């Protein structure tokens, strides 16, 4: 069979398969749209996402955490503050933290102990995985806090720009915060949720200054704390909020630029190890390879 006929048959087969796939996807999309038109955005119980209380790891970790939670209130208060900084605000977060610690430590320790007894090694080796499992939730929490603070630091100038635009257009401060939390969640997702909590607190009767202080304490971010301090001082002394926010935005953007320049300056030092470890051996092989082969040939056949 000529190659042109084979190419034509292959093209037709691929085109037909793609058309069938497209029609199936379009049918599924229309079915979803019709379902949403009649039933709203609520998902059916079959496709509903499981809540936290319905998940298996929660059912195992929460009772274990309630048994292993210490009674020291200072430790619990410090941990609850760190959980707030990481974005874990549920009432069961502390119990889940200690439950995951105990569960991971026990599971990894027992599994390693069984392997150690089977392989007739030292039983002391089981303490290493148990310690790793015990510290894993603390490491995950520290990583979550660091990631969230970076997200707030990245989103804060843009959120304050939007806040200034809303204030300059005639909205009040609280209304501008409510507008950002409802309409700009895709641009500033982390701060939009925090602003939503602020709106809930102010609408429930909490004073603005106390709600702003709670906003700063909930997140533990230094730039956000500075902005809250500026806003409280502006409200106390009666100065323009927009001007105070513009000063804070300029300072934060300058700090971001300095951090970017600092990271750029460290690139040369960080490239030293890949250069020496990866590029230099290949370069030396390319340069010295022919000379080494020539020497080997000379030693074989004599000079």
PDB file of C-alpha atoms in Angstrom:
ATOM      1  CA  UNK A   1       0.000   0.000   0.000  1.00  0.00           C
ATOM      2  CA  UNK A   2       1.441   3.409  -0.924  1.00  0.00           C
ATOM      3  CA  UNK A   3       2.559   5.722   1.872  1.00  0.00           C
ATOM      4  CA  UNK A   4       0.116   8.453   0.791  1.00  0.00           C
ATOM      5  CA  UNK A   5      -2.887   6.132   1.245  1.00  0.00           C
ATOM      6  CA  UNK A   6      -1.627   5.076   4.704  1.00  0.00           C
ATOM      7  CA  UNK A   7      -1.230   8.716   5.717  1.00  0.00           C
ATOM      8  CA  UNK A   8      -4.741   9.534   4.498  1.00  0.00           C
ATOM      9  CA  UNK A   9      -6.260   6.590   6.395  1.00  0.00           C
ATOM     10  CA  UNK A  10      -4.387   7.565   9.574  1.00  0.00           C
ATOM     11  CA  UNK A  11      -5.538  11.168   9.227  1.00  0.00           C
ATOM     12  CA  UNK A  12      -9.168  10.115   8.783  1.00  0.00           C
ATOM     13  CA  UNK A  13      -9.038   7.768  11.784  1.00  0.00           C
ATOM     14  CA  UNK A  14      -7.549  10.429  14.062  1.00  0.00           C
ATOM     15  CA  UNK A  15     -10.082  13.015  12.837  1.00  0.00           C
ATOM     16  CA  UNK A  16     -13.007  10.669  13.491  1.00  0.00           C
ATOM     17  CA  UNK A  17     -11.757   9.856  16.997  1.00  0.00           C
ATOM     18  CA  UNK A  18     -11.325  13.543  17.803  1.00  0.00           C
ATOM     19  CA  UNK A  19     -14.842  14.326  16.527  1.00  0.00           C
ATOM     20  CA  UNK A  20     -16.328  11.525  18.652  1.00  0.00           C
ATOM     21  CA  UNK A  21     -14.466  12.805  21.709  1.00  0.00           C
ATOM     22  CA  UNK A  22     -15.627  16.365  21.017  1.00  0.00           C
ATOM     23  CA  UNK A  23     -19.272  15.300  20.660  1.00  0.00           C
ATOM     24  CA  UNK A  24     -19.111  13.304  23.909  1.00  0.00           C
ATOM     25  CA  UNK A  25     -17.609  16.242  25.796  1.00  0.00           C
ATOM     26  CA  UNK A  26     -20.166  18.650  24.346  1.00  0.00           C
ATOM     27  CA  UNK A  27     -22.993  16.304  25.354  1.00  0.00           C
ATOM     28  CA  UNK A  28     -21.617  16.075  28.909  1.00  0.00           C
ATOM     29  CA  UNK A  29     -21.223  19.864  29.070  1.00  0.00           C
ATOM     30  CA  UNK A  30     -24.814  20.444  27.930  1.00  0.00           C
ATOM     31  CA  UNK A  31     -26.048  17.898  30.465  1.00  0.00           C
ATOM     32  CA  UNK A  32     -24.203  19.745  33.260  1.00  0.00           C
ATOM     33  CA  UNK A  33     -25.620  23.103  32.134  1.00  0.00           C
ATOM     34  CA  UNK A  34     -29.165  21.752  32.053  1.00  0.00           C
ATOM     35  CA  UNK A  35     -28.704  20.185  35.482  1.00  0.00           C
ATOM     36  CA  UNK A  36     -27.446  23.485  36.898  1.00  0.00           C
ATOM     37  CA  UNK A  37     -30.303  25.376  35.238  1.00  0.00           C
ATOM     38  CA  UNK A  38     -32.888  23.210  36.958  1.00  0.00           C
ATOM     39  CA  UNK A  39     -31.128  22.395  40.234  1.00  0.00           C
ATOM     40  CA  UNK A  40     -28.973  25.476  40.745  1.00  0.00           C
ATOM     41  CA  UNK A  41     -25.292  25.166  41.668  1.00  0.00           C
ATOM     42  CA  UNK A  42     -25.928  22.503  44.268  1.00  0.00           C
ATOM     43  CA  UNK A  43     -24.261  19.243  43.463  1.00  0.00           C
ATOM     44  CA  UNK A  44     -26.036  15.941  43.704  1.00  0.00           C
ATOM     45  CA  UNK A  45     -25.285  13.775  46.762  1.00  0.00           C
ATOM     46  CA  UNK A  46     -23.354  11.376  44.536  1.00  0.00           C
ATOM     47  CA  UNK A  47     -20.859  14.053  43.452  1.00  0.00           C
ATOM     48  CA  UNK A  48     -20.910  16.088  46.649  1.00  0.00           C
ATOM     49  CA  UNK A  49     -17.513  16.661  48.157  1.00  0.00           C
ATOM     50  CA  UNK A  50     -17.100  15.061  51.551  1.00  0.00           C
ATOM     51  CA  UNK A  51     -16.972  17.414  54.499  1.00  0.00           C
ATOM     52  CA  UNK A  52     -14.165  17.281  57.027  1.00  0.00           C
ATOM     53  CA  UNK A  53     -16.228  15.333  59.548  1.00  0.00           C
ATOM     54  CA  UNK A  54     -17.100  12.662  56.957  1.00  0.00           C
ATOM     55  CA  UNK A  55     -13.512  11.800  56.044  1.00  0.00           C
ATOM     56  CA  UNK A  56     -11.906   8.672  57.427  1.00  0.00           C
ATOM     57  CA  UNK A  57      -8.692  10.307  58.626  1.00  0.00           C
ATOM     58  CA  UNK A  58     -10.752  12.816  60.631  1.00  0.00           C
ATOM     59  CA  UNK A  59     -12.752  10.041  62.287  1.00  0.00           C
ATOM     60  CA  UNK A  60      -9.494   8.352  63.307  1.00  0.00           C
ATOM     61  CA  UNK A  61      -7.415  11.416  64.228  1.00  0.00           C
ATOM     62  CA  UNK A  62      -9.972  13.500  66.148  1.00  0.00           C
ATOM     63  CA  UNK A  63     -10.761  10.982  68.964  1.00  0.00           C
ATOM     64  CA  UNK A  64      -7.052  10.175  69.267  1.00  0.00           C
ATOM     65  CA  UNK A  65      -6.246  13.893  69.448  1.00  0.00           C
ATOM     66  CA  UNK A  66      -8.752  14.471  72.234  1.00  0.00           C
ATOM     67  CA  UNK A  67      -7.020  11.771  74.266  1.00  0.00           C
ATOM     68  CA  UNK A  68      -3.487  13.061  73.638  1.00  0.00           C
ATOM     69  CA  UNK A  69      -4.094  16.841  73.876  1.00  0.00           C
ATOM     70  CA  UNK A  70      -2.047  18.243  76.810  1.00  0.00           C
ATOM     71  CA  UNK A  71      -3.649  20.293  79.547  1.00  0.00           C
ATOM     72  CA  UNK A  72      -1.115  23.142  79.474  1.00  0.00           C
ATOM     73  CA  UNK A  73      -3.098  26.212  78.410  1.00  0.00           C
ATOM     74  CA  UNK A  74      -0.033  28.217  77.393  1.00  0.00           C
ATOM     75  CA  UNK A  75       1.051  25.481  74.967  1.00  0.00           C
ATOM     76  CA  UNK A  76      -2.465  25.180  73.593  1.00  0.00           C
ATOM     77  CA  UNK A  77      -2.780  28.959  73.182  1.00  0.00           C
ATOM     78  CA  UNK A  78       0.529  29.189  71.310  1.00  0.00           C
ATOM     79  CA  UNK A  79      -0.433  26.267  69.078  1.00  0.00           C
ATOM     80  CA  UNK A  80      -3.867  27.736  68.405  1.00  0.00           C
ATOM     81  CA  UNK A  81      -2.221  31.003  67.346  1.00  0.00           C
ATOM     82  CA  UNK A  82       0.103  29.154  64.958  1.00  0.00           C
ATOM     83  CA  UNK A  83      -2.841  27.238  63.527  1.00  0.00           C
ATOM     84  CA  UNK A  84      -4.619  30.553  62.950  1.00  0.00           C
ATOM     85  CA  UNK A  85      -1.548  31.871  61.148  1.00  0.00           C
ATOM     86  CA  UNK A  86      -1.590  28.765  58.957  1.00  0.00           C
ATOM     87  CA  UNK A  87      -5.268  29.249  58.081  1.00  0.00           C
ATOM     88  CA  UNK A  88      -6.672  26.400  60.202  1.00  0.00           C
ATOM     89  CA  UNK A  89      -9.495  28.057  62.135  1.00  0.00           C
ATOM     90  CA  UNK A  90     -11.766  25.103  62.933  1.00  0.00           C
ATOM     91  CA  UNK A  91     -12.535  24.374  66.573  1.00  0.00           C
ATOM     92  CA  UNK A  92     -11.176  20.851  66.131  1.00  0.00           C
ATOM     93  CA  UNK A  93      -7.832  21.982  64.667  1.00  0.00           C
ATOM     94  CA  UNK A  94      -5.873  21.523  67.913  1.00  0.00           C
ATOM     95  CA  UNK A  95      -7.242  18.029  68.513  1.00  0.00           C
ATOM     96  CA  UNK A  96      -6.558  17.088  64.893  1.00  0.00           C
ATOM     97  CA  UNK A  97      -2.971  18.325  65.182  1.00  0.00           C
ATOM     98  CA  UNK A  98      -2.220  16.164  68.218  1.00  0.00           C
ATOM     99  CA  UNK A  99      -4.200  13.264  66.762  1.00  0.00           C
ATOM    100  CA  UNK A 100      -2.159  13.329  63.554  1.00  0.00           C
ATOM    101  CA  UNK A 101       1.030  13.523  65.589  1.00  0.00           C
ATOM    102  CA  UNK A 102       0.153  10.514  67.719  1.00  0.00           C
ATOM    103  CA  UNK A 103      -1.320   8.547  64.817  1.00  0.00           C
ATOM    104  CA  UNK A 104       1.619   9.055  62.443  1.00  0.00           C
ATOM    105  CA  UNK A 105       4.174   8.382  65.169  1.00  0.00           C
ATOM    106  CA  UNK A 106       2.399   5.199  66.272  1.00  0.00           C
ATOM    107  CA  UNK A 107       1.733   3.893  62.748  1.00  0.00           C
ATOM    108  CA  UNK A 108       5.254   4.493  61.450  1.00  0.00           C
ATOM    109  CA  UNK A 109       6.810   3.175  64.659  1.00  0.00           C
ATOM    110  CA  UNK A 110       4.751  -0.037  64.625  1.00  0.00           C
ATOM    111  CA  UNK A 111       5.375  -0.681  60.929  1.00  0.00           C
ATOM    112  CA  UNK A 112       9.105  -0.097  61.322  1.00  0.00           C
ATOM    113  CA  UNK A 113       9.206  -2.249  64.453  1.00  0.00           C
ATOM    114  CA  UNK A 114       7.556  -5.113  62.573  1.00  0.00           C
ATOM    115  CA  UNK A 115      10.078  -4.804  59.762  1.00  0.00           C
ATOM    116  CA  UNK A 116      12.946  -4.636  62.277  1.00  0.00           C
ATOM    117  CA  UNK A 117      11.765  -7.781  64.075  1.00  0.00           C
ATOM    118  CA  UNK A 118      11.319  -9.583  60.767  1.00  0.00           C
ATOM    119  CA  UNK A 119      14.794  -8.611  59.543  1.00  0.00           C
ATOM    120  CA  UNK A 120      16.338  -9.186  63.009  1.00  0.00           C
ATOM    121  CA  UNK A 121      17.829  -5.683  63.167  1.00  0.00           C
ATOM    122  CA  UNK A 122      18.127  -3.375  66.137  1.00  0.00           C
ATOM    123  CA  UNK A 123      14.731  -2.343  67.587  1.00  0.00           C
ATOM    124  CA  UNK A 124      16.112   1.149  68.180  1.00  0.00           C
ATOM    125  CA  UNK A 125      15.683   1.840  64.451  1.00  0.00           C
ATOM    126  CA  UNK A 126      11.914   2.081  65.005  1.00  0.00           C
ATOM    127  CA  UNK A 127      12.340   5.337  66.943  1.00  0.00           C
ATOM    128  CA  UNK A 128      13.576   7.237  63.869  1.00  0.00           C
ATOM    129  CA  UNK A 129      10.364   6.846  61.763  1.00  0.00           C
ATOM    130  CA  UNK A 130       8.274   7.386  64.891  1.00  0.00           C
ATOM    131  CA  UNK A 131      10.073  10.676  65.547  1.00  0.00           C
ATOM    132  CA  UNK A 132       9.654  11.716  61.916  1.00  0.00           C
ATOM    133  CA  UNK A 133       5.927  10.943  62.096  1.00  0.00           C
ATOM    134  CA  UNK A 134       5.638  12.899  65.342  1.00  0.00           C
ATOM    135  CA  UNK A 135       7.331  15.976  63.839  1.00  0.00           C
ATOM    136  CA  UNK A 136       5.659  15.777  60.403  1.00  0.00           C
ATOM    137  CA  UNK A 137       2.512  17.783  61.381  1.00  0.00           C
ATOM    138  CA  UNK A 138       4.700  20.513  62.922  1.00  0.00           C
ATOM    139  CA  UNK A 139       6.805  20.703  59.757  1.00  0.00           C
ATOM    140  CA  UNK A 140       3.672  20.819  57.597  1.00  0.00           C
ATOM    141  CA  UNK A 141       2.232  23.591  59.774  1.00  0.00           C
ATOM    142  CA  UNK A 142       5.453  25.635  59.550  1.00  0.00           C
ATOM    143  CA  UNK A 143       5.465  25.235  55.762  1.00  0.00           C
ATOM    144  CA  UNK A 144       1.793  26.280  55.569  1.00  0.00           C
ATOM    145  CA  UNK A 145       2.453  29.380  57.708  1.00  0.00           C
ATOM    146  CA  UNK A 146       5.426  30.378  55.562  1.00  0.00           C
ATOM    147  CA  UNK A 147       3.482  29.869  52.340  1.00  0.00           C
ATOM    148  CA  UNK A 148       0.503  31.842  53.633  1.00  0.00           C
ATOM    149  CA  UNK A 149       2.630  34.768  54.773  1.00  0.00           C
ATOM    150  CA  UNK A 150       4.296  34.876  51.362  1.00  0.00           C
ATOM    151  CA  UNK A 151       0.879  34.873  49.731  1.00  0.00           C
ATOM    152  CA  UNK A 152      -0.287  37.760  51.925  1.00  0.00           C
ATOM    153  CA  UNK A 153       2.906  39.709  51.229  1.00  0.00           C
ATOM    154  CA  UNK A 154       2.406  39.184  47.485  1.00  0.00           C
ATOM    155  CA  UNK A 155      -1.315  40.033  47.464  1.00  0.00           C
ATOM    156  CA  UNK A 156      -1.363  42.960  49.888  1.00  0.00           C
ATOM    157  CA  UNK A 157      -0.192  45.781  47.526  1.00  0.00           C
ATOM    158  CA  UNK A 158      -2.743  44.773  44.871  1.00  0.00           C
ATOM    159  CA  UNK A 159      -5.509  44.529  47.462  1.00  0.00           C
ATOM    160  CA  UNK A 160      -4.634  47.968  48.836  1.00  0.00           C
ATOM    161  CA  UNK A 161      -4.636  49.388  45.294  1.00  0.00           C
ATOM    162  CA  UNK A 162      -8.139  48.046  44.815  1.00  0.00           C
ATOM    163  CA  UNK A 163      -9.112  49.454  48.206  1.00  0.00           C
ATOM    164  CA  UNK A 164      -7.851  52.921  47.239  1.00  0.00           C
ATOM    165  CA  UNK A 165      -9.763  52.786  43.941  1.00  0.00           C
ATOM    166  CA  UNK A 166     -12.971  51.878  45.777  1.00  0.00           C
ATOM    167  CA  UNK A 167     -12.445  54.649  48.360  1.00  0.00           C
ATOM    168  CA  UNK A 168     -11.666  57.252  45.666  1.00  0.00           C
ATOM    169  CA  UNK A 169     -14.816  56.249  43.801  1.00  0.00           C
ATOM    170  CA  UNK A 170     -16.937  57.194  46.832  1.00  0.00           C
ATOM    171  CA  UNK A 171     -17.300  54.014  48.867  1.00  0.00           C
ATOM    172  CA  UNK A 172     -16.691  53.948  52.584  1.00  0.00           C
ATOM    173  CA  UNK A 173     -13.848  51.938  54.068  1.00  0.00           C
ATOM    174  CA  UNK A 174     -16.005  49.041  55.258  1.00  0.00           C
ATOM    175  CA  UNK A 175     -17.964  48.944  52.009  1.00  0.00           C
ATOM    176  CA  UNK A 176     -14.713  48.927  50.023  1.00  0.00           C
ATOM    177  CA  UNK A 177     -13.430  45.990  52.074  1.00  0.00           C
ATOM    178  CA  UNK A 178     -16.726  44.159  51.479  1.00  0.00           C
ATOM    179  CA  UNK A 179     -16.474  44.861  47.731  1.00  0.00           C
ATOM    180  CA  UNK A 180     -12.942  43.456  47.547  1.00  0.00           C
ATOM    181  CA  UNK A 181     -13.851  40.353  49.541  1.00  0.00           C
ATOM    182  CA  UNK A 182     -16.824  39.566  47.290  1.00  0.00           C
ATOM    183  CA  UNK A 183     -15.574  40.466  43.808  1.00  0.00           C
ATOM    184  CA  UNK A 184     -11.775  40.068  43.825  1.00  0.00           C
ATOM    185  CA  UNK A 185     -11.387  36.606  45.325  1.00  0.00           C
ATOM    186  CA  UNK A 186      -9.650  35.366  42.160  1.00  0.00           C
ATOM    187  CA  UNK A 187      -7.034  38.148  42.326  1.00  0.00           C
ATOM    188  CA  UNK A 188      -6.366  38.122  46.062  1.00  0.00           C
ATOM    189  CA  UNK A 189      -7.821  34.808  47.346  1.00  0.00           C
ATOM    190  CA  UNK A 190      -6.118  34.743  50.756  1.00  0.00           C
ATOM    191  CA  UNK A 191      -6.840  38.349  51.671  1.00  0.00           C
ATOM    192  CA  UNK A 192     -10.367  38.155  50.244  1.00  0.00           C
ATOM    193  CA  UNK A 193     -11.229  35.487  52.844  1.00  0.00           C
ATOM    194  CA  UNK A 194      -9.644  37.541  55.620  1.00  0.00           C
ATOM    195  CA  UNK A 195     -11.527  40.664  54.521  1.00  0.00           C
ATOM    196  CA  UNK A 196     -14.715  38.618  54.521  1.00  0.00           C
ATOM    197  CA  UNK A 197     -14.109  37.725  58.170  1.00  0.00           C
ATOM    198  CA  UNK A 198     -13.458  41.396  58.892  1.00  0.00           C
ATOM    199  CA  UNK A 199     -16.785  42.323  57.267  1.00  0.00           C
ATOM    200  CA  UNK A 200     -18.611  39.696  59.333  1.00  0.00           C
ATOM    201  CA  UNK A 201     -17.061  41.028  62.541  1.00  0.00           C
ATOM    202  CA  UNK A 202     -17.910  44.673  61.794  1.00  0.00           C
ATOM    203  CA  UNK A 203     -21.474  43.826  60.783  1.00  0.00           C
ATOM    204  CA  UNK A 204     -21.919  41.882  64.004  1.00  0.00           C
ATOM    205  CA  UNK A 205     -21.178  45.061  65.979  1.00  0.00           C
ATOM    206  CA  UNK A 206     -17.427  44.865  66.606  1.00  0.00           C
ATOM    207  CA  UNK A 207     -15.615  48.245  66.425  1.00  0.00           C
ATOM    208  CA  UNK A 208     -13.481  48.842  63.354  1.00  0.00           C
ATOM    209  CA  UNK A 209     -10.233  49.192  65.307  1.00  0.00           C
ATOM    210  CA  UNK A 210     -10.747  45.910  67.157  1.00  0.00           C
ATOM    211  CA  UNK A 211     -11.743  44.114  63.940  1.00  0.00           C
ATOM    212  CA  UNK A 212      -8.570  45.372  62.237  1.00  0.00           C
ATOM    213  CA  UNK A 213      -6.476  44.252  65.208  1.00  0.00           C
ATOM    214  CA  UNK A 214      -8.070  40.807  65.012  1.00  0.00           C
ATOM    215  CA  UNK A 215      -7.282  40.753  61.287  1.00  0.00           C
ATOM    216  CA  UNK A 216      -3.590  41.361  62.004  1.00  0.00           C
ATOM    217  CA  UNK A 217      -3.390  38.891  64.913  1.00  0.00           C
ATOM    218  CA  UNK A 218      -5.158  36.157  62.942  1.00  0.00           C
ATOM    219  CA  UNK A 219      -2.489  36.118  60.244  1.00  0.00           C
ATOM    220  CA  UNK A 220       0.752  37.090  61.979  1.00  0.00           C
ATOM    221  CA  UNK A 221       2.039  38.867  58.863  1.00  0.00           C
ATOM    222  CA  UNK A 222       4.343  41.822  59.530  1.00  0.00           C
ATOM    223  CA  UNK A 223       3.296  43.830  56.415  1.00  0.00           C
ATOM    224  CA  UNK A 224      -0.387  43.352  57.247  1.00  0.00           C
ATOM    225  CA  UNK A 225       0.297  44.336  60.856  1.00  0.00           C
ATOM    226  CA  UNK A 226       1.988  47.534  59.619  1.00  0.00           C
ATOM    227  CA  UNK A 227      -0.993  48.382  57.407  1.00  0.00           C
ATOM    228  CA  UNK A 228      -3.414  47.803  60.295  1.00  0.00           C
ATOM    229  CA  UNK A 229      -1.309  50.090  62.520  1.00  0.00           C
ATOM    230  CA  UNK A 230      -1.374  52.791  59.833  1.00  0.00           C
ATOM    231  CA  UNK A 231      -5.151  52.469  59.436  1.00  0.00           C
ATOM    232  CA  UNK A 232      -5.759  52.668  63.198  1.00  0.00           C
ATOM    233  CA  UNK A 233      -3.531  55.729  63.511  1.00  0.00           C
ATOM    234  CA  UNK A 234      -5.241  57.345  60.522  1.00  0.00           C
ATOM    235  CA  UNK A 235      -8.649  56.786  62.099  1.00  0.00           C
ATOM    236  CA  UNK A 236      -7.412  58.105  65.469  1.00  0.00           C
ATOM    237  CA  UNK A 237      -5.856  61.315  64.119  1.00  0.00           C
ATOM    238  CA  UNK A 238      -8.398  61.923  61.332  1.00  0.00           C
ATOM    239  CA  UNK A 239      -5.974  61.828  58.388  1.00  0.00           C
ATOM    240  CA  UNK A 240      -6.822  60.653  54.885  1.00  0.00           C
ATOM    241  CA  UNK A 241      -6.889  56.854  54.676  1.00  0.00           C
ATOM    242  CA  UNK A 242      -6.064  56.789  50.957  1.00  0.00           C
ATOM    243  CA  UNK A 243      -2.854  58.807  51.424  1.00  0.00           C
ATOM    244  CA  UNK A 244      -1.760  56.588  54.293  1.00  0.00           C
ATOM    245  CA  UNK A 245      -2.415  53.483  52.187  1.00  0.00           C
ATOM    246  CA  UNK A 246      -0.456  54.919  49.238  1.00  0.00           C
ATOM    247  CA  UNK A 247       2.549  55.390  51.518  1.00  0.00           C
ATOM    248  CA  UNK A 248       2.278  51.794  52.754  1.00  0.00           C
ATOM    249  CA  UNK A 249       1.943  50.462  49.200  1.00  0.00           C
ATOM    250  CA  UNK A 250       5.031  52.350  48.078  1.00  0.00           C
ATOM    251  CA  UNK A 251       7.017  50.983  51.017  1.00  0.00           C
ATOM    252  CA  UNK A 252       5.890  47.397  50.396  1.00  0.00           C
ATOM    253  CA  UNK A 253       6.647  47.549  46.687  1.00  0.00           C
ATOM    254  CA  UNK A 254      10.088  48.930  47.443  1.00  0.00           C
ATOM    255  CA  UNK A 255      10.647  46.069  49.876  1.00  0.00           C
ATOM    256  CA  UNK A 256       9.537  43.550  47.244  1.00  0.00           C
ATOM    257  CA  UNK A 257      11.982  45.095  44.774  1.00  0.00           C
ATOM    258  CA  UNK A 258      14.816  44.859  47.297  1.00  0.00           C
ATOM    259  CA  UNK A 259      13.991  41.200  47.991  1.00  0.00           C
ATOM    260  CA  UNK A 260      13.981  40.480  44.255  1.00  0.00           C
ATOM    261  CA  UNK A 261      17.367  42.169  43.869  1.00  0.00           C
ATOM    262  CA  UNK A 262      18.701  40.196  46.832  1.00  0.00           C
ATOM    263  CA  UNK A 263      17.529  36.908  45.304  1.00  0.00           C
ATOM    264  CA  UNK A 264      19.048  37.928  41.981  1.00  0.00           C
ATOM    265  CA  UNK A 265      22.372  38.624  43.669  1.00  0.00           C
ATOM    266  CA  UNK A 266      22.383  35.147  45.242  1.00  0.00           C
ATOM    267  CA  UNK A 267      21.891  33.401  41.911  1.00  0.00           C
ATOM    268  CA  UNK A 268      25.589  33.552  40.981  1.00  0.00           C
ATOM    269  CA  UNK A 269      26.624  31.903  44.262  1.00  0.00           C
ATOM    270  CA  UNK A 270      23.913  29.240  43.967  1.00  0.00           C
ATOM    271  CA  UNK A 271      24.977  28.389  40.409  1.00  0.00           C
ATOM    272  CA  UNK A 272      28.490  27.533  41.579  1.00  0.00           C
ATOM    273  CA  UNK A 273      27.568  24.050  42.799  1.00  0.00           C
ATOM    274  CA  UNK A 274      25.667  22.983  39.627  1.00  0.00           C
ATOM    275  CA  UNK A 275      28.468  24.466  37.540  1.00  0.00           C
ATOM    276  CA  UNK A 276      31.176  22.523  39.366  1.00  0.00           C
ATOM    277  CA  UNK A 277      29.180  19.347  39.819  1.00  0.00           C
ATOM    278  CA  UNK A 278      27.446  19.015  36.451  1.00  0.00           C
ATOM    279  CA  UNK A 279      28.896  21.274  33.782  1.00  0.00           C
ATOM    280  CA  UNK A 280      32.607  21.079  34.612  1.00  0.00           C
ATOM    281  CA  UNK A 281      32.869  17.233  34.408  1.00  0.00           C
ATOM    282  CA  UNK A 282      31.184  17.201  30.997  1.00  0.00           C
ATOM    283  CA  UNK A 283      33.399  20.056  29.826  1.00  0.00           C
ATOM    284  CA  UNK A 284      36.546  18.305  31.040  1.00  0.00           C
ATOM    285  CA  UNK A 285      35.498  15.092  29.269  1.00  0.00           C
ATOM    286  CA  UNK A 286      34.962  16.985  26.027  1.00  0.00           C
ATOM    287  CA  UNK A 287      38.295  18.813  26.300  1.00  0.00           C
ATOM    288  CA  UNK A 288      40.496  16.053  27.703  1.00  0.00           C
ATOM    289  CA  UNK A 289      38.708  13.094  26.143  1.00  0.00           C
ATOM    290  CA  UNK A 290      40.536  13.136  22.773  1.00  0.00           C
ATOM    291  CA  UNK A 291      43.905  13.673  24.513  1.00  0.00           C
ATOM    292  CA  UNK A 292      43.298  10.717  26.866  1.00  0.00           C
ATOM    293  CA  UNK A 293      42.246   8.471  23.974  1.00  0.00           C
ATOM    294  CA  UNK A 294      45.367   9.524  22.070  1.00  0.00           C
ATOM    295  CA  UNK A 295      47.576   8.680  25.052  1.00  0.00           C
ATOM    296  CA  UNK A 296      45.913   5.271  25.466  1.00  0.00           C
ATOM    297  CA  UNK A 297      46.498   4.486  21.802  1.00  0.00           C
ATOM    298  CA  UNK A 298      50.135   5.536  22.109  1.00  0.00           C
ATOM    299  CA  UNK A 299      50.663   3.336  25.167  1.00  0.00           C
ATOM    300  CA  UNK A 300      49.113   0.388  23.344  1.00  0.00           C
ATOM    301  CA  UNK A 301      51.195   0.658  20.204  1.00  0.00           C
ATOM    302  CA  UNK A 302      54.269   2.242  21.765  1.00  0.00           C
ATOM    303  CA  UNK A 303      55.689   5.691  21.249  1.00  0.00           C
TER     304      UNK A 303
END
